[in-house]
Short mmCIF file of C-alpha atoms and ligand atoms in Angstrom, two decimals:
data_model
loop_
_atom_site.label_atom_id
_atom_site.label_comp_id
_atom_site.label_asym_id
_atom_site.label_seq_id
_atom_site.Cartn_x
_atom_site.Cartn_y
_atom_site.Cartn_z
CA MET A 218 -72.63 -68.75 -29.84
CA ASP A 219 -74.49 -69.66 -26.38
CA LEU A 220 -72.55 -66.54 -23.85
CA GLY A 221 -73.48 -68.51 -20.78
CA ILE A 222 -75.09 -66.48 -18.93
CA LYS A 223 -78.61 -67.59 -19.18
CA GLY A 224 -80.25 -67.36 -15.61
CA LYS A 225 -78.36 -64.14 -14.67
CA THR A 226 -79.47 -61.07 -13.59
CA ALA A 227 -78.60 -57.88 -14.61
CA ILE A 228 -79.29 -53.94 -13.95
CA VAL A 229 -79.16 -51.75 -16.76
CA CYS A 230 -79.30 -48.24 -16.24
CA ALA A 231 -80.96 -45.52 -18.90
CA SER A 232 -82.22 -48.38 -20.89
CA SER A 233 -85.66 -47.32 -22.01
CA LYS A 234 -84.28 -46.31 -25.50
CA GLY A 235 -81.12 -46.09 -27.33
CA LEU A 236 -77.68 -47.97 -26.35
CA GLY A 237 -79.16 -49.15 -23.02
CA ARG A 238 -82.34 -50.06 -24.47
CA ALA A 239 -80.10 -52.54 -26.69
CA CYS A 240 -77.85 -53.65 -24.25
CA ALA A 241 -81.07 -54.53 -22.17
CA LEU A 242 -81.96 -56.53 -25.27
CA SER A 243 -79.39 -57.95 -26.11
CA LEU A 244 -78.75 -59.46 -22.47
CA ALA A 245 -82.42 -60.12 -22.20
CA GLN A 246 -81.85 -62.50 -25.47
CA GLU A 247 -78.99 -64.46 -23.99
CA GLY A 248 -81.57 -65.11 -21.19
CA VAL A 249 -80.42 -62.80 -18.54
CA ASN A 250 -83.23 -61.46 -16.35
CA ILE A 251 -83.04 -57.47 -16.91
CA ILE A 252 -84.17 -54.40 -14.44
CA ILE A 253 -84.62 -51.67 -17.03
CA ASN A 254 -84.78 -48.00 -15.98
CA GLY A 255 -85.69 -44.73 -17.10
CA ARG A 256 -87.29 -41.50 -16.27
CA THR A 257 -90.25 -42.18 -18.78
CA ARG A 258 -93.08 -44.29 -17.74
CA ALA A 259 -94.18 -44.33 -20.70
CA ALA A 260 -91.27 -45.14 -22.74
CA LEU A 261 -90.30 -47.69 -20.11
CA ASP A 262 -93.44 -49.78 -20.41
CA GLN A 263 -93.09 -49.74 -24.16
CA THR A 264 -89.58 -51.21 -23.37
CA ARG A 265 -90.51 -53.37 -20.73
CA ASP A 266 -93.07 -54.94 -23.92
CA GLU A 267 -90.88 -55.37 -26.33
CA LEU A 268 -88.39 -56.97 -24.11
CA ILE A 269 -90.84 -59.37 -23.00
CA LYS A 270 -91.91 -60.26 -26.56
CA LEU A 271 -88.54 -60.63 -27.70
CA ALA A 272 -86.91 -62.48 -24.83
CA PRO A 273 -86.83 -66.24 -24.57
CA SER A 274 -90.00 -67.46 -22.34
CA GLY A 275 -89.16 -66.95 -18.48
CA VAL A 276 -87.04 -64.39 -18.65
CA GLY A 277 -87.90 -61.93 -15.85
CA ILE A 278 -88.37 -58.03 -17.23
CA GLU A 279 -88.53 -55.43 -14.42
CA SER A 280 -88.73 -51.77 -15.00
CA VAL A 281 -87.77 -49.06 -12.79
CA CYS A 282 -89.11 -45.45 -13.68
CA ALA A 283 -86.24 -43.47 -11.58
CA ASP A 284 -83.40 -40.98 -12.49
CA ILE A 285 -80.49 -42.79 -11.70
CA THR A 286 -78.50 -39.66 -11.29
CA THR A 287 -80.26 -38.89 -7.97
CA ALA A 288 -79.61 -41.41 -4.30
CA GLU A 289 -83.19 -41.90 -4.58
CA GLY A 290 -83.36 -43.09 -7.72
CA ARG A 291 -80.21 -45.75 -7.56
CA LYS A 292 -82.20 -46.76 -3.92
CA ALA A 293 -84.97 -47.42 -5.95
CA LEU A 294 -82.95 -49.61 -8.78
CA LEU A 295 -80.81 -51.53 -6.13
CA GLU A 296 -83.95 -52.38 -4.25
CA ALA A 297 -85.39 -53.90 -6.67
CA CYS A 298 -81.98 -55.97 -7.33
CA PRO A 299 -79.38 -55.41 -4.67
CA ASN A 300 -77.10 -58.24 -5.89
CA PRO A 301 -77.00 -58.60 -9.04
CA ASP A 302 -74.58 -60.42 -11.50
CA ILE A 303 -74.41 -57.76 -13.85
CA LEU A 304 -74.16 -53.53 -14.19
CA VAL A 305 -74.43 -51.72 -17.39
CA ASN A 306 -73.94 -48.22 -16.22
CA ASN A 307 -75.52 -45.44 -18.52
CA ALA A 308 -77.10 -41.99 -18.12
CA GLY A 309 -77.86 -39.02 -20.27
CA GLY A 310 -74.87 -37.22 -21.72
CA PRO A 311 -73.94 -33.44 -20.83
CA PRO A 312 -75.21 -30.95 -23.09
CA PRO A 313 -72.39 -29.52 -25.48
CA GLY A 314 -71.19 -26.13 -25.39
CA ASN A 315 -68.56 -23.63 -25.11
CA PHE A 316 -66.80 -24.23 -21.65
CA ARG A 317 -66.98 -20.23 -21.42
CA ASP A 318 -70.68 -20.60 -20.71
CA TRP A 319 -70.15 -23.77 -18.05
CA ASP A 320 -70.58 -22.76 -14.48
CA GLN A 321 -69.49 -24.54 -11.13
CA GLN A 322 -73.06 -26.33 -11.22
CA ASP A 323 -72.88 -27.59 -15.20
CA TRP A 324 -69.39 -29.19 -13.77
CA GLN A 325 -70.73 -30.69 -10.81
CA SER A 326 -73.74 -31.97 -12.63
CA ALA A 327 -71.88 -33.48 -15.21
CA LEU A 328 -69.42 -35.18 -12.83
CA ASN A 329 -72.59 -36.24 -10.83
CA ASN A 330 -74.21 -37.80 -13.84
CA ASN A 331 -71.41 -39.70 -15.70
CA MET A 332 -68.66 -40.27 -13.11
CA LEU A 333 -70.29 -40.23 -9.44
CA THR A 334 -73.67 -41.87 -10.45
CA PRO A 335 -71.62 -45.38 -11.94
CA ILE A 336 -69.09 -45.00 -9.38
CA SER A 337 -72.15 -45.86 -6.26
CA LEU A 338 -73.64 -48.00 -8.34
CA ILE A 339 -70.56 -49.90 -8.45
CA LYS A 340 -69.90 -49.50 -5.14
CA ALA A 341 -73.00 -50.92 -3.83
CA THR A 342 -73.08 -53.90 -6.13
CA VAL A 343 -69.18 -55.13 -6.79
CA ASP A 344 -68.78 -56.71 -3.60
CA GLY A 345 -71.33 -58.94 -3.71
CA MET A 346 -70.15 -60.37 -7.42
CA ALA A 347 -66.80 -61.16 -6.02
CA GLU A 348 -68.56 -62.97 -3.19
CA LYS A 349 -70.24 -64.85 -5.99
CA GLY A 350 -67.05 -65.11 -8.03
CA PHE A 351 -68.42 -64.15 -10.82
CA GLY A 352 -69.17 -60.14 -12.03
CA ARG A 353 -69.41 -58.29 -14.89
CA ILE A 354 -69.35 -54.43 -14.98
CA VAL A 355 -69.99 -52.62 -18.62
CA ASN A 356 -69.63 -48.47 -18.03
CA ILE A 357 -70.97 -46.67 -21.23
CA THR A 358 -68.65 -44.31 -21.90
CA SER A 359 -67.73 -42.19 -25.47
CA ALA A 360 -65.28 -42.36 -27.91
CA ALA A 361 -64.34 -38.80 -27.06
CA VAL A 362 -62.54 -40.19 -23.97
CA LYS A 363 -60.14 -41.38 -26.39
CA ALA A 364 -60.81 -38.16 -29.03
CA PRO A 365 -61.71 -35.47 -26.88
CA ILE A 366 -64.31 -33.20 -29.23
CA ALA A 367 -63.88 -29.43 -27.76
CA SER A 368 -67.70 -28.72 -27.54
CA LEU A 369 -68.09 -32.24 -25.40
CA GLY A 370 -65.98 -31.04 -22.72
CA LEU A 371 -68.24 -31.65 -19.93
CA SER A 372 -68.66 -35.20 -20.97
CA ASN A 373 -64.66 -35.31 -21.76
CA GLY A 374 -63.90 -34.73 -18.35
CA ALA A 375 -66.33 -36.23 -16.09
CA ARG A 376 -66.06 -39.63 -18.55
CA ALA A 377 -61.97 -39.28 -17.94
CA GLY A 378 -62.23 -39.45 -14.13
CA LEU A 379 -64.39 -42.06 -14.73
CA THR A 380 -62.06 -43.92 -16.93
CA GLY A 381 -59.33 -43.42 -14.25
CA PHE A 382 -60.85 -45.10 -11.59
CA ILE A 383 -62.13 -47.97 -13.42
CA ALA A 384 -58.47 -48.37 -14.39
CA GLY A 385 -57.86 -49.04 -10.85
CA LEU A 386 -60.52 -50.54 -9.76
CA SER A 387 -60.55 -53.17 -12.31
CA ARG A 388 -57.45 -54.88 -11.50
CA GLU A 389 -58.53 -54.69 -7.80
CA VAL A 390 -61.73 -57.30 -8.27
CA ALA A 391 -60.00 -59.19 -11.34
CA ALA A 392 -59.06 -62.26 -9.32
CA ASP A 393 -62.48 -62.63 -7.97
CA GLY A 394 -64.28 -63.32 -11.15
CA VAL A 395 -65.45 -59.62 -11.63
CA THR A 396 -64.68 -57.53 -15.23
CA VAL A 397 -64.84 -54.10 -15.49
CA ASN A 398 -64.51 -52.80 -18.67
CA ASN A 399 -65.85 -49.31 -20.36
CA LEU A 400 -67.30 -49.35 -23.86
CA LEU A 401 -66.86 -46.03 -25.72
CA PRO A 402 -69.57 -45.02 -28.82
CA GLY A 403 -69.02 -43.20 -31.90
CA ILE A 404 -71.61 -41.97 -33.29
CA PHE A 405 -74.98 -44.42 -33.13
CA ALA A 406 -78.38 -43.84 -34.84
CA THR A 407 -80.18 -43.18 -31.60
CA ASP A 408 -82.59 -40.37 -30.31
CA ARG A 409 -79.73 -38.67 -29.20
CA LEU A 410 -78.56 -37.97 -32.44
CA PRO A 411 -80.96 -35.15 -33.90
CA SER A 412 -80.03 -32.72 -31.09
CA VAL A 413 -76.29 -33.62 -31.53
CA MET A 414 -76.80 -32.76 -35.25
CA LYS A 415 -78.55 -29.55 -34.30
CA TYR A 416 -75.60 -28.17 -32.21
CA VAL A 417 -73.17 -29.13 -35.11
CA ALA A 418 -75.56 -27.27 -37.23
CA THR A 419 -76.11 -24.31 -35.39
CA SER A 420 -71.98 -23.93 -34.90
CA THR A 421 -70.95 -24.30 -38.56
CA GLY A 422 -73.61 -22.33 -40.36
CA LYS A 423 -74.80 -25.82 -42.32
CA THR A 424 -78.54 -27.31 -42.28
CA ILE A 425 -79.17 -30.23 -39.85
CA GLU A 426 -79.51 -32.45 -42.94
CA GLN A 427 -76.02 -31.05 -44.26
CA ALA A 428 -74.35 -31.46 -40.57
CA SER A 429 -75.71 -35.13 -40.66
CA GLU A 430 -74.30 -35.91 -43.92
CA MET A 431 -71.32 -34.67 -43.41
CA ARG A 432 -70.52 -36.40 -40.30
CA ARG A 433 -71.72 -40.07 -41.31
CA LEU A 434 -69.35 -39.44 -43.99
CA SER A 435 -66.77 -38.86 -41.57
CA VAL A 436 -67.36 -42.26 -40.33
CA PRO A 437 -65.05 -44.91 -42.60
CA VAL A 438 -67.76 -47.49 -42.54
CA LYS A 439 -69.94 -44.34 -44.09
CA ARG A 440 -72.72 -44.71 -41.70
CA PHE A 441 -73.96 -44.22 -38.03
CA GLY A 442 -74.14 -47.15 -36.00
CA ASP A 443 -77.22 -49.31 -35.13
CA PRO A 444 -77.72 -49.57 -31.39
CA MET A 445 -78.27 -53.35 -31.55
CA GLU A 446 -74.48 -53.81 -32.74
CA PHE A 447 -73.40 -52.15 -28.95
CA GLY A 448 -75.85 -54.08 -27.61
CA GLN A 449 -74.68 -57.36 -28.80
CA LEU A 450 -70.86 -56.27 -27.97
CA CYS A 451 -71.98 -55.47 -24.26
CA ALA A 452 -73.55 -58.74 -24.33
CA PHE A 453 -70.26 -60.40 -25.17
CA LEU A 454 -68.48 -58.38 -22.69
CA CYS A 455 -70.94 -59.76 -20.24
CA SER A 456 -70.48 -63.36 -21.27
CA ARG A 457 -68.58 -66.22 -19.72
CA GLN A 458 -66.13 -66.31 -23.11
CA ALA A 459 -65.05 -62.65 -22.06
CA ALA A 460 -64.00 -63.26 -18.30
CA TYR A 461 -60.06 -62.60 -20.05
CA ILE A 462 -60.82 -59.20 -21.27
CA THR A 463 -61.07 -56.39 -18.04
CA ALA A 464 -59.75 -53.10 -17.42
CA GLN A 465 -60.51 -52.34 -21.13
CA ASN A 466 -61.97 -49.13 -23.38
CA ILE A 467 -63.32 -50.47 -26.36
CA VAL A 468 -64.22 -47.97 -29.07
CA ILE A 469 -67.23 -48.85 -31.67
CA ASP A 470 -67.43 -46.16 -33.90
CA GLY A 471 -67.05 -47.64 -37.32
CA GLY A 472 -63.13 -46.93 -37.71
CA ALA A 473 -63.40 -43.33 -36.62
CA TYR A 474 -60.53 -43.18 -34.42
CA PRO A 475 -57.71 -42.44 -36.46
CA GLY A 476 -54.55 -43.71 -34.16
CA THR A 477 -52.93 -47.01 -34.75
CA LEU A 478 -53.52 -48.17 -31.10
P1 NAP B 570 -80.78 -41.82 -25.93
O1 NAP B 570 -81.24 -42.42 -27.23
O2 NAP B 570 -81.15 -40.31 -25.65
O3 NAP B 570 -81.25 -42.48 -24.50
C1 NAP B 570 -80.94 -42.47 -23.35
C2 NAP B 570 -81.63 -42.96 -22.44
O4 NAP B 570 -81.72 -43.01 -21.07
C3 NAP B 570 -83.25 -43.10 -22.61
O5 NAP B 570 -84.07 -43.99 -21.76
C4 NAP B 570 -83.41 -42.14 -20.91
O6 NAP B 570 -84.62 -42.06 -20.98
C5 NAP B 570 -82.46 -42.73 -19.97
N1 NAP B 570 -81.91 -41.70 -19.13
C6 NAP B 570 -81.49 -40.49 -19.65
N2 NAP B 570 -80.65 -39.72 -18.91
C7 NAP B 570 -81.65 -40.85 -17.27
C8 NAP B 570 -81.65 -40.70 -15.96
N3 NAP B 570 -81.12 -39.59 -15.38
N4 NAP B 570 -81.92 -41.45 -15.30
C9 NAP B 570 -82.61 -42.38 -15.97
N5 NAP B 570 -82.58 -42.59 -17.32
C10 NAP B 570 -81.95 -41.86 -17.79
O7 NAP B 570 -79.13 -41.64 -25.76
P2 NAP B 570 -77.81 -42.45 -26.00
O8 NAP B 570 -78.25 -42.09 -27.67
O9 NAP B 570 -78.39 -43.92 -26.27
O10 NAP B 570 -76.46 -41.95 -25.45
C11 NAP B 570 -76.39 -42.95 -24.09
C12 NAP B 570 -75.14 -42.62 -23.67
O11 NAP B 570 -74.34 -42.92 -24.24
C13 NAP B 570 -75.31 -40.71 -23.43
O12 NAP B 570 -74.61 -40.47 -22.23
C14 NAP B 570 -74.57 -40.44 -24.28
O13 NAP B 570 -74.05 -38.87 -24.33
C15 NAP B 570 -73.41 -41.28 -24.57
N6 NAP B 570 -72.98 -41.51 -26.02
C16 NAP B 570 -73.93 -41.59 -27.17
C17 NAP B 570 -73.43 -41.77 -28.65
C18 NAP B 570 -74.29 -41.94 -29.60
O14 NAP B 570 -73.93 -41.83 -30.90
N7 NAP B 570 -75.23 -42.37 -29.88
C19 NAP B 570 -71.88 -41.40 -28.51
C20 NAP B 570 -71.49 -41.17 -27.51
C21 NAP B 570 -71.65 -41.52 -26.33
P3 NAP B 570 -85.54 -40.64 -19.90
O15 NAP B 570 -85.00 -39.72 -20.60
O16 NAP B 570 -86.94 -41.38 -20.31
O17 NAP B 570 -84.67 -40.99 -18.77
#
């Protein structure tokens, strides 16, 4: 299927690895010019080279090495691409833990990284999209927004705040051809997985292998997600065909969310 977005331009935040990288690659394969981002130059350069190889010829791949959670980082990204057609918001998630150990600074940091950073990038780009009559905003959040896990309290709280904001904004810009959706990953095989499993192993007295196996078997499809499955769904949400999908929280978790709706 031709997604009808060839020649568009996308900012994909936090995309040198993992889910962000898969979104960038899936969009690049559709002929979208991409600005990728990450804080580590070597990983970013490697991903840029891979994307150039895997994208159709003529697709522009630029990289901006910056911390997206800082005002300077966002400025650098927006200078490289002031008027994107597509914005994929992403950043590292807050660490797991016990809420009794978190202080004001931990909460401020989670709110800044996983709520206020995407809101500020949306603020900088959404009106330009509306003027063009086309825009796609996808926020990478977490399945924990729908089914919170206590140890991910910082993530649950900050991402729920973003989700509430998006519910209002998405309706406000819907008539201008701009869609805004949240993609909620369950458990995916990215570089982040070992650190998550280490925390589960430590808090349950299991080995990392045991914790990992239990987690894998808890997913109805009995495997972790492939990041490209996530990236391709993101690319579809950015397509012409997805123009009637907005204000949604779309879970992609191998059936792990147990509710009927
Ligand atoms: P990952 O594999 O660790 O990749 C994270 C990417 O983001 C890397 O490219 C990293 O590069 C970049 N990054 C992190 N912080 C950044 C910052 N401040 N500024 C710019 N780039 C930054 O992680 P992932 O699994 O793809 O997870 C992505 C998001 O989805 C996270 O918020 C995570 O909590 C959430 N999530 C993931 C899963 C899952 O199963 N994978 C499930 C639920 C939610 P540098 O470190 O070099 O900057």
